[in-house]
Short mmCIF file of C-alpha atoms and ligand atoms in Angstrom, two decimals:
data_model
loop_
_atom_site.label_atom_id
_atom_site.label_comp_id
_atom_site.label_asym_id
_atom_site.label_seq_id
_atom_site.Cartn_x
_atom_site.Cartn_y
_atom_site.Cartn_z
CA MET A 26 -3.64 0.79 -37.16
CA SER A 27 -1.44 0.85 -34.35
CA ASN A 28 -0.54 -2.00 -32.29
CA GLU A 29 1.71 -0.79 -29.58
CA TYR A 30 1.15 -1.50 -26.31
CA ASP A 31 0.01 1.44 -24.29
CA PRO A 32 2.06 1.47 -21.03
CA GLY A 33 -0.45 3.78 -19.21
CA SER A 34 0.79 7.45 -17.29
CA GLY A 35 1.26 6.08 -13.81
CA ALA A 36 -0.71 9.04 -12.84
CA ILE A 37 -2.37 8.73 -9.15
CA SER A 38 -6.07 9.48 -8.23
CA VAL A 39 -6.77 10.06 -5.49
CA GLU A 40 -10.24 11.33 -4.37
CA GLY A 41 -10.94 12.79 -0.67
CA ARG A 42 -13.84 13.03 1.49
CA SER A 43 -14.96 14.41 4.87
CA PRO A 44 -13.89 12.15 8.04
CA GLY A 45 -17.50 13.26 9.69
CA ALA A 46 -19.06 12.48 6.99
CA VAL A 47 -17.51 9.31 6.08
CA PHE A 48 -17.60 8.45 10.14
CA GLY A 49 -21.67 10.18 10.33
CA LEU A 50 -22.21 7.22 7.55
CA LEU A 51 -21.70 5.08 10.68
CA GLY A 52 -24.15 5.93 13.35
CA ASP A 53 -26.65 4.05 12.41
CA GLU A 54 -27.88 0.46 13.42
CA SER A 55 -29.00 -0.58 10.50
CA ARG A 56 -26.44 0.45 8.41
CA LEU A 57 -23.48 -1.63 10.78
CA GLN A 58 -25.73 -4.82 10.70
CA ILE A 59 -25.41 -4.36 5.99
CA LEU A 60 -21.73 -4.05 6.66
CA GLN A 61 -22.17 -7.13 9.44
CA ALA A 62 -24.10 -8.89 7.33
CA LEU A 63 -21.63 -8.10 3.88
CA GLY A 64 -18.89 -9.02 6.62
CA GLU A 65 -19.88 -13.15 6.73
CA THR A 66 -18.77 -13.29 3.54
CA PRO A 67 -15.90 -10.72 2.70
CA ASP A 68 -14.37 -12.05 -0.33
CA GLU A 69 -17.68 -13.44 -1.93
CA PRO A 70 -20.34 -10.20 -2.89
CA VAL A 71 -23.85 -11.27 -1.74
CA PRO A 72 -26.85 -10.37 -4.34
CA PHE A 73 -29.78 -7.57 -3.05
CA ALA A 74 -32.18 -10.30 -1.89
CA GLU A 75 -30.09 -12.22 0.07
CA LEU A 76 -27.76 -9.57 1.36
CA HIS A 77 -31.41 -7.97 2.19
CA ARG A 78 -32.25 -11.73 4.16
CA ARG A 79 -28.85 -11.61 6.39
CA SER A 80 -29.11 -8.30 7.11
CA GLY A 81 -32.30 -8.94 9.19
CA VAL A 82 -33.52 -4.62 8.09
CA ASP A 83 -37.52 -5.86 7.50
CA ASP A 84 -38.77 -3.47 6.15
CA SER A 85 -37.45 -3.11 2.14
CA GLY A 86 -37.82 0.64 2.01
CA ARG A 87 -35.34 1.34 4.61
CA PHE A 88 -32.54 -1.17 3.76
CA ASN A 89 -32.40 -0.14 0.18
CA TYR A 90 -32.27 3.59 1.92
CA HIS A 91 -29.25 2.92 4.32
CA LEU A 92 -27.90 0.67 1.06
CA GLY A 93 -27.66 3.30 -0.89
CA LYS A 94 -25.99 5.87 1.89
CA LEU A 95 -22.98 3.14 1.92
CA ARG A 96 -22.57 2.96 -1.74
CA GLY A 97 -19.74 4.50 -2.58
CA THR A 98 -18.18 4.76 0.73
CA PHE A 99 -17.83 0.92 2.43
CA VAL A 100 -19.53 -1.06 0.01
CA ARG A 101 -19.43 -1.23 -3.64
CA ARG A 102 -21.84 -2.49 -6.10
CA THR A 103 -20.36 -5.04 -8.77
CA ASP A 104 -22.31 -7.62 -11.39
CA ASP A 105 -22.73 -10.30 -8.72
CA GLY A 106 -24.45 -8.37 -6.09
CA TYR A 107 -22.79 -6.18 -3.56
CA GLU A 108 -19.04 -6.14 -1.57
CA LEU A 109 -17.09 -4.46 0.93
CA THR A 110 -14.61 -1.64 -0.13
CA TYR A 111 -11.09 -1.58 1.75
CA ALA A 112 -13.28 1.30 3.97
CA GLY A 113 -15.72 -1.55 5.26
CA ARG A 114 -13.53 -4.11 5.00
CA GLN A 115 -11.50 -1.66 7.51
CA VAL A 116 -14.83 -1.27 9.90
CA ILE A 117 -15.41 -4.87 9.86
CA GLY A 118 -11.80 -5.70 10.63
CA ALA A 119 -12.51 -3.05 13.67
CA ILE A 120 -15.53 -4.59 14.56
CA TYR A 121 -13.39 -8.69 15.20
CA ALA A 122 -10.56 -6.54 16.67
CA GLY A 123 -12.64 -5.28 19.38
CA LEU A 124 -11.44 -1.94 18.78
CA TYR A 125 -14.30 -0.49 19.75
CA THR A 126 -16.10 -3.10 22.74
CA ALA A 127 -13.23 -4.69 24.05
CA ASN A 128 -12.19 -3.49 27.64
CA ALA A 129 -9.48 -6.16 28.79
CA THR A 130 -6.58 -7.00 30.57
CA VAL A 131 -4.15 -10.35 31.52
CA GLU A 132 -2.50 -10.85 34.68
CA ALA A 133 0.94 -11.60 34.22
CA ILE A 134 1.49 -15.38 32.61
CA PRO A 135 5.61 -16.33 33.10
CA VAL A 136 7.37 -17.21 29.65
CA GLU A 137 8.62 -20.51 29.78
CA GLY A 138 12.58 -19.63 29.05
CA SER A 139 14.58 -16.65 29.69
CA CYS A 140 15.27 -13.62 29.33
CA PRO A 141 18.26 -13.37 26.56
CA VAL A 142 20.56 -10.72 27.88
CA CYS A 143 20.60 -11.66 31.52
CA GLY A 144 18.81 -15.28 31.87
CA GLY A 145 16.01 -14.03 34.47
CA GLY A 146 12.54 -14.64 34.42
CA LEU A 147 9.93 -13.19 32.02
CA VAL A 148 6.40 -12.20 31.69
CA ALA A 149 3.67 -11.48 29.58
CA GLU A 150 0.87 -9.05 30.30
CA TYR A 151 -2.11 -7.52 29.60
CA ALA A 152 -4.04 -4.42 29.74
CA GLU A 153 -4.56 -0.69 27.54
CA GLU A 154 -4.65 -2.88 24.73
CA THR A 155 -0.70 -3.02 25.38
CA ALA A 156 0.88 -6.33 25.72
CA SER A 157 4.12 -6.67 27.20
CA VAL A 158 7.00 -9.46 27.78
CA ASP A 159 9.87 -7.85 29.97
CA CYS A 160 12.46 -8.95 32.40
CA THR A 161 11.61 -9.04 35.81
CA ALA A 162 15.39 -8.70 36.34
CA CYS A 163 16.84 -6.21 33.84
CA GLU A 164 16.04 -3.39 32.00
CA ASP A 165 17.38 -4.63 28.88
CA PHE A 166 14.62 -7.31 27.51
CA HIS A 167 11.08 -4.81 27.74
CA ASN A 168 8.95 -5.45 24.83
CA ASP A 169 5.71 -3.23 24.85
CA PHE A 170 2.93 -2.86 21.52
CA TRP A 171 -0.33 -2.34 20.64
CA PHE A 172 -2.51 -5.76 20.75
CA PRO A 173 -5.83 -6.07 19.21
CA PRO A 174 -7.96 -7.27 22.51
CA GLY A 175 -10.67 -9.00 20.38
CA SER A 176 -7.70 -11.59 19.79
CA LEU A 177 -6.77 -11.81 23.54
CA ASP A 178 -9.64 -15.07 23.58
CA GLN A 179 -8.60 -16.72 20.55
CA PHE A 180 -5.82 -18.42 22.06
CA GLU A 181 -5.39 -20.65 25.60
CA PRO A 182 -4.02 -17.70 28.15
CA GLU A 183 -0.73 -20.79 28.08
CA GLU A 184 -0.46 -19.09 24.08
CA LEU A 185 -0.31 -15.95 24.95
CA PRO A 186 3.33 -15.44 25.75
CA LEU A 187 4.04 -16.50 22.64
CA ALA A 188 1.33 -15.09 20.29
CA PHE A 189 2.35 -11.28 21.62
CA ASP A 190 5.63 -12.17 20.69
CA ARG A 191 4.67 -13.21 17.34
CA TRP A 192 2.45 -10.22 16.54
CA MET A 193 4.81 -7.91 17.68
CA CYS A 194 7.74 -9.43 15.30
CA HIS A 195 4.66 -9.04 12.71
CA VAL A 196 4.36 -5.47 13.28
CA ILE A 197 8.06 -4.81 13.42
CA ARG A 198 8.13 -5.99 10.03
CA GLY A 199 5.27 -3.91 8.46
CA VAL A 200 7.30 -1.37 10.07
CA ILE A 201 11.06 -1.91 8.97
CA ASP A 202 8.76 -2.55 5.45
CA GLY A 203 7.61 0.79 5.52
CA PHE A 204 4.21 0.74 6.03
CA CYS A 205 2.23 2.35 9.40
CA TYR A 206 0.89 0.00 11.36
CA THR A 207 -2.03 2.68 12.09
CA CYS A 208 -2.63 4.20 9.11
CA ALA A 209 -0.90 1.98 6.40
CA GLY A 210 0.38 5.54 5.57
CA ARG A 211 4.36 4.89 4.61
CA MET A 212 6.88 4.72 7.84
CA ASP A 213 10.23 6.59 7.33
CA GLY A 214 13.41 4.78 9.67
CA ARG A 215 16.15 6.90 10.76
CA LEU A 216 18.75 6.02 13.08
CA VAL A 217 19.53 7.63 16.43
CA VAL A 218 22.55 7.80 18.36
CA ASP A 219 23.27 6.73 21.68
CA ASP A 220 25.08 8.30 24.77
CA ALA A 221 27.75 5.39 25.43
CA ASP A 222 26.19 2.56 27.24
CA GLU A 223 22.60 3.93 27.06
CA GLY A 224 21.76 2.44 23.75
CA ILE A 225 18.79 -0.82 23.71
CA GLY A 226 20.78 -3.79 23.81
CA GLY A 227 24.17 -2.38 24.17
CA LEU A 228 24.11 -1.06 20.53
CA PRO A 229 25.74 1.97 20.56
CA ALA A 230 22.31 3.24 18.21
CA HIS A 231 18.93 1.90 17.69
CA ALA A 232 15.73 2.74 15.65
CA GLU A 233 12.67 5.40 15.42
CA PHE A 234 9.78 4.97 12.96
CA GLU A 235 7.73 7.91 12.28
CA CYS A 236 4.47 7.98 10.05
CA ASP A 237 4.30 10.55 7.42
CA ARG A 238 1.16 10.56 7.71
CA CYS A 239 -0.42 9.96 11.46
CA GLY A 240 2.91 10.65 13.10
CA SER A 241 2.59 7.21 14.83
CA THR A 242 6.17 6.20 16.49
CA ALA A 243 8.12 2.98 16.63
CA THR A 244 10.81 2.66 18.45
CA THR A 245 13.50 -0.59 17.97
CA SER A 246 17.05 -1.84 18.72
CA GLY A 247 19.65 -0.63 16.18
CA GLY A 248 19.91 -4.75 15.90
CA ALA A 249 16.09 -5.64 14.65
CA PRO A 250 16.06 -4.22 11.12
CA MET A 251 19.08 -6.73 10.14
CA LEU A 252 17.23 -9.57 11.40
CA TYR A 253 14.63 -9.20 9.32
CA HIS A 254 17.26 -8.81 6.35
CA PRO A 255 16.51 -12.45 3.73
CA ALA A 256 20.36 -12.92 4.32
CA VAL A 257 20.63 -12.55 8.12
CA ALA A 258 17.26 -14.42 8.07
CA GLY A 259 18.65 -16.91 5.95
CA PHE A 260 21.97 -17.26 9.15
CA LEU A 261 18.89 -17.27 11.89
CA TYR A 262 17.54 -20.28 10.03
CA ASP A 263 20.68 -22.16 9.63
CA HIS A 264 21.89 -21.82 12.94
CA GLY A 265 18.39 -22.66 14.15
CA PHE A 266 16.08 -19.94 14.68
CA GLU A 267 13.61 -19.35 12.90
CA ASN A 268 12.60 -15.15 12.38
CA GLY A 269 9.39 -14.71 13.51
CA ARG A 270 8.54 -18.13 14.82
CA THR A 271 10.93 -19.11 17.55
CA PRO A 272 10.18 -16.67 20.44
CA THR A 273 12.35 -13.87 20.81
CA TRP A 274 13.54 -14.39 23.67
CA GLU A 275 15.48 -17.06 22.57
CA LEU A 276 17.64 -15.32 20.06
CA GLY A 277 20.29 -15.59 22.99
CA ALA A 278 20.50 -19.38 22.19
CA VAL A 279 22.73 -17.79 18.29
CA GLY A 280 23.38 -14.73 20.21
CA LEU A 281 22.43 -11.20 20.53
CA PRO A 282 23.72 -8.81 17.51
CA THR A 283 26.89 -5.96 18.43
CA GLY A 284 27.73 -3.30 16.52
CA GLU A 285 29.63 -0.60 16.00
CA LEU A 286 29.06 3.21 14.71
CA LEU A 287 31.48 4.16 11.31
CA SER A 288 30.27 7.46 11.48
CA GLU A 289 27.81 10.13 13.83
CA SER A 290 27.13 12.14 11.43
CA PRO A 291 25.17 10.61 8.98
CA PRO A 292 24.86 7.77 11.81
CA ARG A 293 25.52 4.24 10.53
CA MET A 294 26.31 1.43 12.03
CA ARG A 295 28.53 -2.19 12.04
CA VAL A 296 25.48 -4.59 12.81
CA GLN A 297 26.69 -8.22 13.22
CA LEU A 298 25.96 -11.68 14.50
CA GLU A 299 27.74 -14.94 15.58
CA HIS A 300 27.69 -17.97 16.18
CA ASP A 301 29.36 -21.25 15.85
CA GLY A 302 32.93 -20.68 13.40
CA GLU A 303 30.26 -18.19 11.34
CA ARG A 304 29.88 -14.08 11.16
CA VAL A 305 26.84 -12.43 9.56
CA VAL A 306 28.42 -8.60 9.15
CA THR A 307 25.90 -5.99 8.13
CA THR A 308 25.90 -1.96 7.09
CA LEU A 309 22.89 0.08 8.74
CA GLU A 310 22.37 3.40 7.53
CA ASP A 311 20.58 6.74 8.67
CA ASP A 312 17.64 5.85 6.82
CA MET A 313 17.74 2.26 8.31
CA SER A 314 18.25 0.92 5.01
CA ILE A 315 21.03 -2.00 5.01
CA SER A 316 23.45 -0.99 2.43
CA SER A 317 25.71 -4.70 2.83
CA VAL A 318 25.95 -8.00 4.20
CA GLU A 319 28.49 -10.36 4.29
CA ARG A 320 28.75 -13.45 5.50
CA ILE A 321 31.84 -14.79 6.22
CA THR A 322 33.78 -17.56 8.45
CA VAL A 323 35.81 -17.39 11.24
CA GLY A 324 38.07 -18.95 13.40
ZN1 LIG B 415 17.05 -9.58 31.69
ZN1 LIG B 416 0.03 6.19 10.33
#
């Protein structure tokens, strides 16, 4: 008898269903009540009787029928009861995020802090599901990004600029790690050379990312990818800037990334930061990977 471990083939199996059929399942109030009842404890399976009670769908025949319709797509049965599938969690998440229910605006809030490029004033605003943190004086510091409307009222108005900024860093980190902020599909980046003096933040090239699946795109400065490299995050931390915690506009206190092209075709760029007698130098490849990092003492 062999006792060798069988590692499996690693084959990926994905079963597709038509979006029309799947979304059609949600066009019923009782089914949404059942999903929301499961969403009350998203990490604990709910026994049948408890789910029936929570859902508020009184007629047990109707409850059974609609639960059956949700099974296999949005709901899974386990030995301990019923639970949301990933798709079910996404539906609950979308309801909480306010995607289908909120239509919010936030009028301009002055930001405590100043533009890292020109020192001008900053304002945060929100409209059409887009948050922005912009310099009022120059064209160089402009950040616009999708923000879930249902999360707005979880913050006091004065907390919002920082909440927007942290959300933006969170999304950019996901994009740089290669995942789409819309569909969680694979996202690939490329370095795009700019005409002289027209690059974001004065750099000669910027970063563009696109989702292979849904086509969502993101554009960042060519200096952004290095900020998420662990060695650069360590450099920033040692110089008083905690990436993703310290507001982006305070990066100017450590220094803004500078860079020069190493080649145009394919585009490659050297990007560096310097502060207080130290420099960290990175090489950014055309697919947005960082092929080298060096931290050096400067005179
Ligand atoms: Zn400015
Ligand atoms: Zn996508």
